mmCIF file of C-alpha atoms in Angstrom:
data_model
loop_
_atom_site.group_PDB
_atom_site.id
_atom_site.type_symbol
_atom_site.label_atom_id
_atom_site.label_comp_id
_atom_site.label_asym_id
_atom_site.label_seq_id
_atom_site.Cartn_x
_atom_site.Cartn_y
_atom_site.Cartn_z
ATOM 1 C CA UNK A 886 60.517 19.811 -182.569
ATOM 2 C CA UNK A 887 59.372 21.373 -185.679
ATOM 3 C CA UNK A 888 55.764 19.271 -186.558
ATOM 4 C CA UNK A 889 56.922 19.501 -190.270
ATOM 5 C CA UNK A 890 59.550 17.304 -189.561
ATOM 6 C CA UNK A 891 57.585 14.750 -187.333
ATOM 7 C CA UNK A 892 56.198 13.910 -190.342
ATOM 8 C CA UNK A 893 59.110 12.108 -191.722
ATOM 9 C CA UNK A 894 58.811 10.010 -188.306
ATOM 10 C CA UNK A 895 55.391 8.666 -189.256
ATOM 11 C CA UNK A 896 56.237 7.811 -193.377
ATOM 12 C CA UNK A 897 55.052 10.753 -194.801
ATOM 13 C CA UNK A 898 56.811 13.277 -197.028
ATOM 14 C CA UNK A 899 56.498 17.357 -197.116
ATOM 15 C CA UNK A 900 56.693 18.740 -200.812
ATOM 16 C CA UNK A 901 55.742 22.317 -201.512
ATOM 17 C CA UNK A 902 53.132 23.224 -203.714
ATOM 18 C CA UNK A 903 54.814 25.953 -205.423
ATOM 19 C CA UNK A 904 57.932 26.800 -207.938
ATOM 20 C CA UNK A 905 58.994 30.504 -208.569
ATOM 21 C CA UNK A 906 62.496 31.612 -209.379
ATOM 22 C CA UNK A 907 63.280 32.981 -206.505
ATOM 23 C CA UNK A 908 63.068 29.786 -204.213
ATOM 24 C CA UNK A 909 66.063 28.705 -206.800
ATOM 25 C CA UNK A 910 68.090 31.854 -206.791
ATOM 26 C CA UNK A 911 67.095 33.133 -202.646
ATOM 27 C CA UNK A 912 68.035 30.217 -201.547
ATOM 28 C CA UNK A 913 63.942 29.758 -200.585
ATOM 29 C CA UNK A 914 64.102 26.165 -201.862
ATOM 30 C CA UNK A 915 67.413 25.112 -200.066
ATOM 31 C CA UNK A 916 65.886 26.657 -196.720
ATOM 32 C CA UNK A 917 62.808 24.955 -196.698
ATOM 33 C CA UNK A 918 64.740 21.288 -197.023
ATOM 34 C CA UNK A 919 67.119 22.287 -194.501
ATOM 35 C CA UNK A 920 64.425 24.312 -191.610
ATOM 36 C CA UNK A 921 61.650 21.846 -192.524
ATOM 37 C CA UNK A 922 62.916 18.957 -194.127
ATOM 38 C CA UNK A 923 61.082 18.954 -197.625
ATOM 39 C CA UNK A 924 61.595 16.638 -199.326
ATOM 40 C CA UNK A 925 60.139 17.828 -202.801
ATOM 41 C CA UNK A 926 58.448 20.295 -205.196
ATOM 42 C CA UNK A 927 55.045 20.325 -207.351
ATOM 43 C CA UNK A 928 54.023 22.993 -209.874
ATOM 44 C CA UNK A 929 51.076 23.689 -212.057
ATOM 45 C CA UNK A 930 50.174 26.372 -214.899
ATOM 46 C CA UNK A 931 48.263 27.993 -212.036
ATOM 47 C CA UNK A 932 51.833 28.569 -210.234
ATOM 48 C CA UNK A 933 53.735 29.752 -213.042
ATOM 49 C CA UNK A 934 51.017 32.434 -213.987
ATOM 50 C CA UNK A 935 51.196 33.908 -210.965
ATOM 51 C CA UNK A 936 55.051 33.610 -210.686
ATOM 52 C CA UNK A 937 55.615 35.277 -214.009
ATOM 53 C CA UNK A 938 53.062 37.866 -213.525
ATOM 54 C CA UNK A 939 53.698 38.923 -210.126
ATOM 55 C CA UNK A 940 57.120 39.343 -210.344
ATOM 56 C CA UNK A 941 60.607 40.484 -212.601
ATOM 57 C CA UNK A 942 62.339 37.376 -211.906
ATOM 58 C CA UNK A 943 62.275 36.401 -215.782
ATOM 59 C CA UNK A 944 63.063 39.732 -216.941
ATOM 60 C CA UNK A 945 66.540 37.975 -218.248
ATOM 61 C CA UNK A 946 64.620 35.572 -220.446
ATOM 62 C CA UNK A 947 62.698 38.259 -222.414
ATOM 63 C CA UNK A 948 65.475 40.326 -222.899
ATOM 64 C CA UNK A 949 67.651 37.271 -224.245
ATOM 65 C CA UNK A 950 64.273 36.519 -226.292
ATOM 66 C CA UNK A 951 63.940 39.778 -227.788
ATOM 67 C CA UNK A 952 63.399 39.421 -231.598
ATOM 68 C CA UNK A 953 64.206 35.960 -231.977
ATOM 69 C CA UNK A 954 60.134 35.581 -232.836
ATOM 70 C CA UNK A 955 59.508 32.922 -230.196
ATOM 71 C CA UNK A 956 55.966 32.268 -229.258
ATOM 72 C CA UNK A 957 54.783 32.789 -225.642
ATOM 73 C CA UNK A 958 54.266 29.020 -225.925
ATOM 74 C CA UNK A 959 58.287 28.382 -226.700
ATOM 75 C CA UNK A 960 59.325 30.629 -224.448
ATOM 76 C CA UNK A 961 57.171 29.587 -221.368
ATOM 77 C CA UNK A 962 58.414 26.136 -222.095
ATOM 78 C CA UNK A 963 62.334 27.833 -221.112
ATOM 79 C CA UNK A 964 61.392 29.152 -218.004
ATOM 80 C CA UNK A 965 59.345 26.395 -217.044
ATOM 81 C CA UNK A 966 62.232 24.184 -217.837
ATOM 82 C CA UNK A 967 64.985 26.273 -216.445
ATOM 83 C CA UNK A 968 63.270 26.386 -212.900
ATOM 84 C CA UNK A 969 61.891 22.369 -212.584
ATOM 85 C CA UNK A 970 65.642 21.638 -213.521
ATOM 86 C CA UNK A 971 67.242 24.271 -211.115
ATOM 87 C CA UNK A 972 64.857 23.341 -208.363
ATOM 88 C CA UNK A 973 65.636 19.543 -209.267
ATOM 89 C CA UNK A 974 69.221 20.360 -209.152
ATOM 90 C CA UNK A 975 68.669 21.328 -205.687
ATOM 91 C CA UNK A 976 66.985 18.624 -204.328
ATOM 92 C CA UNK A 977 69.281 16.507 -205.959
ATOM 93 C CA UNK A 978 70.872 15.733 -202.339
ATOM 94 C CA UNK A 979 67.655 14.618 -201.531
ATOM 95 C CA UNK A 980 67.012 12.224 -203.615
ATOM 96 C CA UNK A 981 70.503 10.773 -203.241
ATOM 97 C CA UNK A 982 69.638 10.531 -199.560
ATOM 98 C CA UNK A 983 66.386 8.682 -199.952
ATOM 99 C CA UNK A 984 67.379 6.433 -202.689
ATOM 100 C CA UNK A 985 65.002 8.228 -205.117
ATOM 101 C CA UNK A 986 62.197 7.714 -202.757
ATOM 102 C CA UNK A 987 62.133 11.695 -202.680
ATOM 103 C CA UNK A 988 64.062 14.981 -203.880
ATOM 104 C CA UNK A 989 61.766 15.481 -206.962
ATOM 105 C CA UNK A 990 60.061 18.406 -209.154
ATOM 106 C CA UNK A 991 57.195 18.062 -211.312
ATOM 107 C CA UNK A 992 56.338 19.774 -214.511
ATOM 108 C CA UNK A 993 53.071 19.406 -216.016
ATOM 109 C CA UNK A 994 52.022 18.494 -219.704
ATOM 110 C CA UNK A 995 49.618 21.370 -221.376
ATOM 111 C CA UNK A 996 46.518 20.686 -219.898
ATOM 112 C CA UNK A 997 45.444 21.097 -223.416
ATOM 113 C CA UNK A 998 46.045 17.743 -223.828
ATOM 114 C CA UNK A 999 44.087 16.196 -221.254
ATOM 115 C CA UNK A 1000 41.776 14.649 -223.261
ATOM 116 C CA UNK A 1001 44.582 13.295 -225.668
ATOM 117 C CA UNK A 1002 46.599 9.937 -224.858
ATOM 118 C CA UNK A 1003 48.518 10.413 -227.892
ATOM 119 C CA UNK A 1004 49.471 13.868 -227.790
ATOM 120 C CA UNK A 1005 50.021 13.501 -223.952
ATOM 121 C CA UNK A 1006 52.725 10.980 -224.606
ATOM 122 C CA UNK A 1007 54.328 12.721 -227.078
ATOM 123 C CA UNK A 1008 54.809 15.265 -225.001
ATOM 124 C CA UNK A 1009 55.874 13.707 -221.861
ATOM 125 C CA UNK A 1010 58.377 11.502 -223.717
ATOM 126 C CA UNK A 1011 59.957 14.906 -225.113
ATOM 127 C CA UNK A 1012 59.353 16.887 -221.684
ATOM 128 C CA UNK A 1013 61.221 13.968 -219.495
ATOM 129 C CA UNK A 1014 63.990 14.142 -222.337
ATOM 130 C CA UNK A 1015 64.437 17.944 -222.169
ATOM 131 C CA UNK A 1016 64.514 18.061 -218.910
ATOM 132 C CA UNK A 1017 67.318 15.132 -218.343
ATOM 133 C CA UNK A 1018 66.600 14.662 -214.599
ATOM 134 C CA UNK A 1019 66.653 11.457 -212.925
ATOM 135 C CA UNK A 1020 64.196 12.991 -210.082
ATOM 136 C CA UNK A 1021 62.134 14.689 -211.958
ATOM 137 C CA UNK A 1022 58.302 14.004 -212.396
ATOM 138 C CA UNK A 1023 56.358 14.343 -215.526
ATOM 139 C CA UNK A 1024 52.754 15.891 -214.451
ATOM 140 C CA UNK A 1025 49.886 13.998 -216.220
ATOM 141 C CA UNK A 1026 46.152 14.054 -215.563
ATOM 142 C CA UNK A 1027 43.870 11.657 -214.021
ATOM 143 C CA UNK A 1028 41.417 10.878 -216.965
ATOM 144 C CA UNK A 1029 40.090 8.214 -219.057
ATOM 145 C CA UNK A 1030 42.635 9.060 -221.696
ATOM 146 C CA UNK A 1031 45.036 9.894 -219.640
ATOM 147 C CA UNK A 1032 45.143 6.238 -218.043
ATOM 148 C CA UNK A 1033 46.699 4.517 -220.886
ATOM 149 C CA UNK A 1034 49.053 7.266 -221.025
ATOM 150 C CA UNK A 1035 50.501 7.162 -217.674
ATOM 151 C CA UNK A 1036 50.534 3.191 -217.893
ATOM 152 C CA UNK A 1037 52.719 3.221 -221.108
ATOM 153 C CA UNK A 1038 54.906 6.068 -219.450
ATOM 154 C CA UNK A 1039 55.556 4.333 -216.532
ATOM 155 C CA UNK A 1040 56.419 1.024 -218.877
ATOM 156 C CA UNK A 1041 58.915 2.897 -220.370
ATOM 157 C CA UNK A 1042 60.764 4.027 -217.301
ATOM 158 C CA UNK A 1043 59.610 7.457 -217.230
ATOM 159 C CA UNK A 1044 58.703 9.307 -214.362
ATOM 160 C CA UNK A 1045 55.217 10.611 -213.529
ATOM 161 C CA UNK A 1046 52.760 12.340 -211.268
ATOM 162 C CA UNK A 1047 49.528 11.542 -212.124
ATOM 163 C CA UNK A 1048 47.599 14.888 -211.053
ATOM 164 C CA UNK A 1049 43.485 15.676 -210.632
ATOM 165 C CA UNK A 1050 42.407 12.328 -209.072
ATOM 166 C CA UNK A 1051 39.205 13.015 -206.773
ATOM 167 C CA UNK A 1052 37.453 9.475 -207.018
ATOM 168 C CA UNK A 1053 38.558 6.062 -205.472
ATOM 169 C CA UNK A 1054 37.401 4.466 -208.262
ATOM 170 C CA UNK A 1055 39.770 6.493 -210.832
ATOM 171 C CA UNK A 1056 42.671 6.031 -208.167
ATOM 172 C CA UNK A 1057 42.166 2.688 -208.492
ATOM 173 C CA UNK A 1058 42.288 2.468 -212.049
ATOM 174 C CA UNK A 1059 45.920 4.068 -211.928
ATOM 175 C CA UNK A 1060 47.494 2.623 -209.139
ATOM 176 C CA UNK A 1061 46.553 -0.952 -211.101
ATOM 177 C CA UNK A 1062 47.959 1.011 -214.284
ATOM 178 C CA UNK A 1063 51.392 1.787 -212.186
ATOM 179 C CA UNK A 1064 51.980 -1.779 -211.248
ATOM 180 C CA UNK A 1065 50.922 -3.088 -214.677
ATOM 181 C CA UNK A 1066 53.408 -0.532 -216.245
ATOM 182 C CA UNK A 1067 56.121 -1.929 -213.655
ATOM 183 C CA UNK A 1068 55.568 -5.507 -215.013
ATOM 184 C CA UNK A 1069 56.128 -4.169 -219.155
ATOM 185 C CA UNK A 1070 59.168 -2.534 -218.331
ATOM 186 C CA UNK A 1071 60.397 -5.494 -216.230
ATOM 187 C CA UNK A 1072 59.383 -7.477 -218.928
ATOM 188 C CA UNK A 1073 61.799 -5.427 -221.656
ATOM 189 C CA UNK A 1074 64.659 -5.627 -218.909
ATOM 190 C CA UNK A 1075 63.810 -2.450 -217.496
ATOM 191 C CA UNK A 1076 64.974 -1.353 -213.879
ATOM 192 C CA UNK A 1077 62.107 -0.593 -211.898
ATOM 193 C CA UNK A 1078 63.946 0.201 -209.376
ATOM 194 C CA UNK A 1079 64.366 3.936 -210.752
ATOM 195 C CA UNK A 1080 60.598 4.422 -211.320
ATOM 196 C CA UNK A 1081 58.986 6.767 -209.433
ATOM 197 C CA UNK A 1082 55.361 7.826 -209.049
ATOM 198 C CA UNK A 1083 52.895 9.651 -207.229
ATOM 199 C CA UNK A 1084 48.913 9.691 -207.019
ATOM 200 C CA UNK A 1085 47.676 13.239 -206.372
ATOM 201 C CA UNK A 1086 44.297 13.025 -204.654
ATOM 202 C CA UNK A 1087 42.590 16.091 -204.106
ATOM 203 C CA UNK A 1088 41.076 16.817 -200.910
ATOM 204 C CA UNK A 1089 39.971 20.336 -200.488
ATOM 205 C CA UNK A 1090 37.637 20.770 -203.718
ATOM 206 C CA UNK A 1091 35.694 18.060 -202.540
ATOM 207 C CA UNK A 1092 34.475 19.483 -199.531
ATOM 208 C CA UNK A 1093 34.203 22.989 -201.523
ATOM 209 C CA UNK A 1094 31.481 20.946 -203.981
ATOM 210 C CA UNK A 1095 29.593 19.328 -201.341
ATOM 211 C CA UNK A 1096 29.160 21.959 -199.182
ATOM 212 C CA UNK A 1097 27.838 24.219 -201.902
ATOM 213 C CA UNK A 1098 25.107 20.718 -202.527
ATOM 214 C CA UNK A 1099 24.377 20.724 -198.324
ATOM 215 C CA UNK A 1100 23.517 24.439 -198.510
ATOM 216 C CA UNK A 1101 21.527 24.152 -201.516
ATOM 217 C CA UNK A 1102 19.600 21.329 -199.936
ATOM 218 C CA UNK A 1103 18.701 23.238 -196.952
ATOM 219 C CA UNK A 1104 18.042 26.151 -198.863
ATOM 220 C CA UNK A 1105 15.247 23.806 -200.984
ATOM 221 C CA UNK A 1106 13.536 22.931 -198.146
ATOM 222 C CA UNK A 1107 15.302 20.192 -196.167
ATOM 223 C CA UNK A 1108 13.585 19.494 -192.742
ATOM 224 C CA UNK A 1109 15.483 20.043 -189.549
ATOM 225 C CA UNK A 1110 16.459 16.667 -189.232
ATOM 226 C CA UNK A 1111 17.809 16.564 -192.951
ATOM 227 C CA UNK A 1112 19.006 19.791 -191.979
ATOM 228 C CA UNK A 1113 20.859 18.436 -188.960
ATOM 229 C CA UNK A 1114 22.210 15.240 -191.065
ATOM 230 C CA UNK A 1115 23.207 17.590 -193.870
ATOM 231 C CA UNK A 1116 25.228 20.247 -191.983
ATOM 232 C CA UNK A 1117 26.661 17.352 -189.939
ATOM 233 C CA UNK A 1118 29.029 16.527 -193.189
ATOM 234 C CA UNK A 1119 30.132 19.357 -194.112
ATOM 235 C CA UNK A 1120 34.129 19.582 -193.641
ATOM 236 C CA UNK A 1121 34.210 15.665 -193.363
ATOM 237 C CA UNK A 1122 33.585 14.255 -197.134
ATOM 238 C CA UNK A 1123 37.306 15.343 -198.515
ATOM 239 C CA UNK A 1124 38.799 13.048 -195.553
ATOM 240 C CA UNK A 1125 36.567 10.234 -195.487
ATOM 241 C CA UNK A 1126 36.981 9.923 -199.482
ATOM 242 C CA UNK A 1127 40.988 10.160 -198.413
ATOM 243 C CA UNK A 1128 41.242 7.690 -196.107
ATOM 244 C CA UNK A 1129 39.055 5.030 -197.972
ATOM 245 C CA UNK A 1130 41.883 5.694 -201.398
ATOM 246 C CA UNK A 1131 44.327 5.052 -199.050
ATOM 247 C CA UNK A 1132 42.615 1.734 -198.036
ATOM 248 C CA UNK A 1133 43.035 0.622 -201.708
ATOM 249 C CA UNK A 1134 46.258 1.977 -201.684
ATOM 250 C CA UNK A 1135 47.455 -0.518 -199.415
ATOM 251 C CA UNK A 1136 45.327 -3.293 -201.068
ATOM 252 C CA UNK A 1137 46.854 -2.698 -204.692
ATOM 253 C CA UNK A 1138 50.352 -2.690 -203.056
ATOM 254 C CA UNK A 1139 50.576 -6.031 -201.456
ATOM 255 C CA UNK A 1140 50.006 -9.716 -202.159
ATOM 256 C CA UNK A 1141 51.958 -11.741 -204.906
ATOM 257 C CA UNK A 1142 51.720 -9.612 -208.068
ATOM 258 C CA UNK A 1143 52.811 -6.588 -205.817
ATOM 259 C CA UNK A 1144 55.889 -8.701 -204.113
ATOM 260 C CA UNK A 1145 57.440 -10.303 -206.957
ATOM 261 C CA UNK A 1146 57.827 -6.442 -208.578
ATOM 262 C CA UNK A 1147 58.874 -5.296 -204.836
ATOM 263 C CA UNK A 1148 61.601 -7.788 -204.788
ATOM 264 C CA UNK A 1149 63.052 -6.585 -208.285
ATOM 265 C CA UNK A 1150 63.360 -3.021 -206.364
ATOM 266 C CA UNK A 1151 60.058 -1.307 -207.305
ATOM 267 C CA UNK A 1152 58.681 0.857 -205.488
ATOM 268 C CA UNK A 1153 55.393 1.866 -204.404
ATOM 269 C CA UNK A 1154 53.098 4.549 -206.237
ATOM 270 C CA UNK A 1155 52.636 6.762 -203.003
ATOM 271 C CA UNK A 1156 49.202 8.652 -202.877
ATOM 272 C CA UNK A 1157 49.783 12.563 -202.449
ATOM 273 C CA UNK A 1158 47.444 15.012 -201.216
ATOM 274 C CA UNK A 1159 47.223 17.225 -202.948
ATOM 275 C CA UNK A 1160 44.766 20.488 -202.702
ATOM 276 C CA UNK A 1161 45.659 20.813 -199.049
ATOM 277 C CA UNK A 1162 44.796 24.326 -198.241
ATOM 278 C CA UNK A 1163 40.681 24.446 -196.640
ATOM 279 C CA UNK A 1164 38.899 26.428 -198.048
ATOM 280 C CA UNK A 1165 36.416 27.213 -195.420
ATOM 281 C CA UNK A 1166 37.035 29.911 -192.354
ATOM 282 C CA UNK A 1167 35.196 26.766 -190.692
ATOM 283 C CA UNK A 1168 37.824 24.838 -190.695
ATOM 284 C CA UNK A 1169 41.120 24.586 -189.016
ATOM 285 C CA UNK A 1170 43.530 25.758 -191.232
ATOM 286 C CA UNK A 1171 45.636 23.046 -190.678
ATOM 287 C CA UNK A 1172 42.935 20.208 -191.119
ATOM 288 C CA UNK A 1173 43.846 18.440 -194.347
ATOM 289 C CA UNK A 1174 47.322 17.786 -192.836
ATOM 290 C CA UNK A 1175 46.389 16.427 -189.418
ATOM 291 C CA UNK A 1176 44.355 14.110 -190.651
ATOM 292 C CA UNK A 1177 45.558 12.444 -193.605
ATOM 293 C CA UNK A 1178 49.402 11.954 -192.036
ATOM 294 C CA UNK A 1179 50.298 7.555 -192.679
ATOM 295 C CA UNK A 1180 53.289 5.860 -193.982
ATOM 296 C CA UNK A 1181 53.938 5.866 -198.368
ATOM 297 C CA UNK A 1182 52.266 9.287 -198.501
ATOM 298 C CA UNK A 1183 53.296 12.551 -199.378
ATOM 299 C CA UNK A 1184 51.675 16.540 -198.786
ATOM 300 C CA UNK A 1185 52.188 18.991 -200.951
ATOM 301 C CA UNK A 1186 51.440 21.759 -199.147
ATOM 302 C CA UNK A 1187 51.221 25.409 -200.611
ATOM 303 C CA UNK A 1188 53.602 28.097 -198.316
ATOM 304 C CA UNK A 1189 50.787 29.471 -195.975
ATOM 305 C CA UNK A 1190 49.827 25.935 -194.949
ATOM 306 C CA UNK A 1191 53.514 25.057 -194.324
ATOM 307 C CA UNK A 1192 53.714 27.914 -192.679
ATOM 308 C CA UNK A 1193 50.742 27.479 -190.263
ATOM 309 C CA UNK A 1194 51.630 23.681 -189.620
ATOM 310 C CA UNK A 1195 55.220 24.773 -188.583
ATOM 311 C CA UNK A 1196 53.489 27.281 -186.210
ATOM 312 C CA UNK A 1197 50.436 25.259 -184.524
ATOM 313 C CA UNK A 1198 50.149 21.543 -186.329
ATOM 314 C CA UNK A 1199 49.889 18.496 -184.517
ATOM 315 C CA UNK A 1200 51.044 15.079 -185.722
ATOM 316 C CA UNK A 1201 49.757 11.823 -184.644
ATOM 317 C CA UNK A 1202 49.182 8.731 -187.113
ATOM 318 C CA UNK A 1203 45.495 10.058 -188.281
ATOM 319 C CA UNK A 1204 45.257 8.375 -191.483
ATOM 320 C CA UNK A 1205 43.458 4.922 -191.057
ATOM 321 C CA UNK A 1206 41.964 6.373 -187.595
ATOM 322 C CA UNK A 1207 38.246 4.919 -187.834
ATOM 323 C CA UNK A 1208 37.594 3.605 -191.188
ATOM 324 C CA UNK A 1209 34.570 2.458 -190.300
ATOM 325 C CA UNK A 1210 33.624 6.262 -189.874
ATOM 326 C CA UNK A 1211 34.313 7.012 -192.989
ATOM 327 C CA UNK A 1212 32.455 4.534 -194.683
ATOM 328 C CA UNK A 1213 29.243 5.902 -192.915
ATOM 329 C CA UNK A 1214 30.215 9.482 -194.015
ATOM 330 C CA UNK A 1215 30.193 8.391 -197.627
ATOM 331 C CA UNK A 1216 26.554 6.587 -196.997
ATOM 332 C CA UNK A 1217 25.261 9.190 -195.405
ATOM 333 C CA UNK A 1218 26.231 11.394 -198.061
ATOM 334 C CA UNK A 1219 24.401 9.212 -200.636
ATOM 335 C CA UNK A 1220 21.540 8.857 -198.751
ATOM 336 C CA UNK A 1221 21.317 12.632 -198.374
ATOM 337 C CA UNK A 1222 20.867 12.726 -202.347
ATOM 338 C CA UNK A 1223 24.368 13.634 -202.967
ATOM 339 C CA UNK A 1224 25.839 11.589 -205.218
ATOM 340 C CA UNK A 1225 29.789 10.980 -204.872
ATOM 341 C CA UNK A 1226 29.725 10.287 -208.507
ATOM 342 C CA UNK A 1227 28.472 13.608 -209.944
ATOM 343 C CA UNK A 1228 30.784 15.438 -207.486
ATOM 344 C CA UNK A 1229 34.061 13.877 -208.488
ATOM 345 C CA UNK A 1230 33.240 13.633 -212.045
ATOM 346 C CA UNK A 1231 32.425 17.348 -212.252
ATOM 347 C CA UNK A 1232 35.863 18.254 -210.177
ATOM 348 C CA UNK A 1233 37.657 16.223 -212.666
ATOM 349 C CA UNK A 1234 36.017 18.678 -215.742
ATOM 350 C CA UNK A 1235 36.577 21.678 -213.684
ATOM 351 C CA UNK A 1236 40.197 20.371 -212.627
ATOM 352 C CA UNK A 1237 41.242 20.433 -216.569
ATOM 353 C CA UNK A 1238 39.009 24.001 -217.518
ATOM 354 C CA UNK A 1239 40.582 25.572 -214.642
ATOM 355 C CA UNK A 1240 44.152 24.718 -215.457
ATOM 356 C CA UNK A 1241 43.395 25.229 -219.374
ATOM 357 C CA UNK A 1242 42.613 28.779 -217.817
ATOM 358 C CA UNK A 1243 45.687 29.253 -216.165
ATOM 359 C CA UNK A 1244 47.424 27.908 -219.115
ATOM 360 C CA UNK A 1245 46.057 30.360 -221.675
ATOM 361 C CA UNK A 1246 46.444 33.295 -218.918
ATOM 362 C CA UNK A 1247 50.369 32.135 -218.460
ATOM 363 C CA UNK A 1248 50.330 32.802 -222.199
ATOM 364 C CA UNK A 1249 48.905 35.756 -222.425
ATOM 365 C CA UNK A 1250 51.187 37.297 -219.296
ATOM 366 C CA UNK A 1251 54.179 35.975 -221.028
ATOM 367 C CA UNK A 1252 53.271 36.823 -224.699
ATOM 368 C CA UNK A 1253 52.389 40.853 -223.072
ATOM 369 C CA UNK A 1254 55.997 40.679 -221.360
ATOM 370 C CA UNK A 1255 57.258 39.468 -224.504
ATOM 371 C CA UNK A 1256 55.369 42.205 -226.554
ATOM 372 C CA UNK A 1257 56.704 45.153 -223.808
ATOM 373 C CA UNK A 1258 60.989 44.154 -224.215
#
């Protein structure tokens, strides 16, 4: 049997981390839910960039933009739109199947915003309206002011994927915001049995960070026993910091608060990895998938991972295999001198900068494209 599809068997959901035209128009999309059984779709300004520079599938919307004095902005904002709702359209069956458990596509808010609860909401509120989806996600980040966003979102029945979570402190924070935002819009006679959310916890950056702190370590001087402890965590931070999240996962979504919003129909926030693909020729390629596979999660893997799991993965219910591991992973890594702390709040900086970055260079590929019809 195809190991993508064992997954289903053990609670956990495949999504793609990826959204070009042609999965919509190639029937790439349809194939993947039908060969592998995914069950849903993430994009980022990273994704876009690439799909709009690397390829003429948008050629149509620049010539029917052609002196109508649109920004690169506005006319990003069409694409971007026409694809999340084509690809929603598609998984559409999907999400009829699962009850709206799955079949969704995310779109993100400018991660210009990031550091803006106001201007986030504003536009989530007008993204989720534009693109009149039932199972669609509205992408917004994991940060201080993004908290209060998301928890006001959710209270109003809205959609969203709260993206760059690295810390199981900050994952904490929103899954408490989810079920808090649940209890306003019961409150106002909301259905919360329509909300939908996710939790994407990145795995892979972690173990990028702290790998790059071991080596410097050794590099300063460790001795060969620090050496030893040091090099003996590298590739295992990303899935120890996993597995404890998912432990609070599981806390915040049970008990009495959690059951009386359960029995109106709500459903749980499920945590999705996100970041999947390893980074390190160390490291199977296959590793962030193996090991984090449990019931209420998702993976959003990006094509080459899908593609390798399909060919070689193995499934087994890894994710709350020896907690008691990871807990002495995480001390260990303290005691080494790396603090968890200073790692996850500097991915959470980067996270935004890099996909401001890909924002502005989505732009600037568009705007050029623009410029040349």
């Amino acid at each position: 049997m195809n190991p993508l599809r064992q997954l289903a068997e053990l609670g956990q959901s495949l999504w793609v981390d990826n959204l070009q035209r042609s999965y919509i128009t190639k029937g790439t999309l349809k194939k993947f839910i039908e060969e592998d059984g995914l069950k849903g779709l993430t994009s980022n300004p990273t994704i876009f960039q690439k799909a709009v520079s690397g390829s003429e599938d948008y050629q149509d919307l620049f010539d029917a933009a052609k002196g109508k004095g649109l920004s690169g902005n506005d006319l990003y904002e069409q694409l971007a739109v026409r694809d999340v709702q084509g690809a929603a359209d598609i998984l559409k069956p999907v999400y009829e199947a699962t009850k709206g458990q799955d079949g969704y596509a995310s779109l993100e808010v400018s991660p210009r915003l990031a550091l803006d609860t106001k201007a986030t909401l504003e536009e989530a509120r007008r993204l989720w309206k534009t693109l009149a989806r039932p199972n669609v996600m509205i992408k917004v980040p994991g940060t201080l002011p993004g908290l209060p966003a998301f928890e006001q979102l959710t209270a109003e029945g809205i959609n969203v994927n709260v993206t760059l979570l690295f810390s199981q402190e900050r994952y904490k924070e929103i899954a408490e915001a989810y079920v808090s935002g649940l209890e306003k819009f019961a409150a106002s006679g909301g259905d919360v049995s329509r909300v939908a959310s996710v939790a994407s916890f990145f795995i892979s950056r972690i173990d990028a960070i702290v790998d790059k702190e071991i080596e410097k370590k050794v590099k300063a001087g460790a001795t060969p026993e620090q050496q030893k402890a040091l090099e003996g965590l590298s590739g295992k931070v990303a899935i120890a910091n996993a597995k404890l999240a998912y432990r609070t996962f599981k806390q915040v979504f049970s008990g009495a608060r959690w059951e009386a919003l359960a029995k109106k129909g709500a459903k749980v926030q499920r945590v999705l990895w996100a970041s999947t693909s390893t980074k390190s020729p160390k490291l199977r390629d296959v590793l962030y998938v193996e090991e984090l596979i449990g019931k209420d999660t998702v993976n959003t893997m990006p094509p080459a991972t899908i593609d390798a799991f399909r060919d070689h993965g193995k499934v087994r219910a890894s994710l709350e295999e020896d907690l008691p591991a990871a807990e002495a992973t995480m001390r260990q890594l303290e005691t080494a001198g790396i603090s968890m702390k200073t790692v996850t709040d500097q991915l959470a900086t980067d996270g935004i900068r890099l996909f401001e970055e890909s924002f502005d260079q989505l732009l600037s590929a568009v705007g050029e494209k623009l410029a040349k019809t």
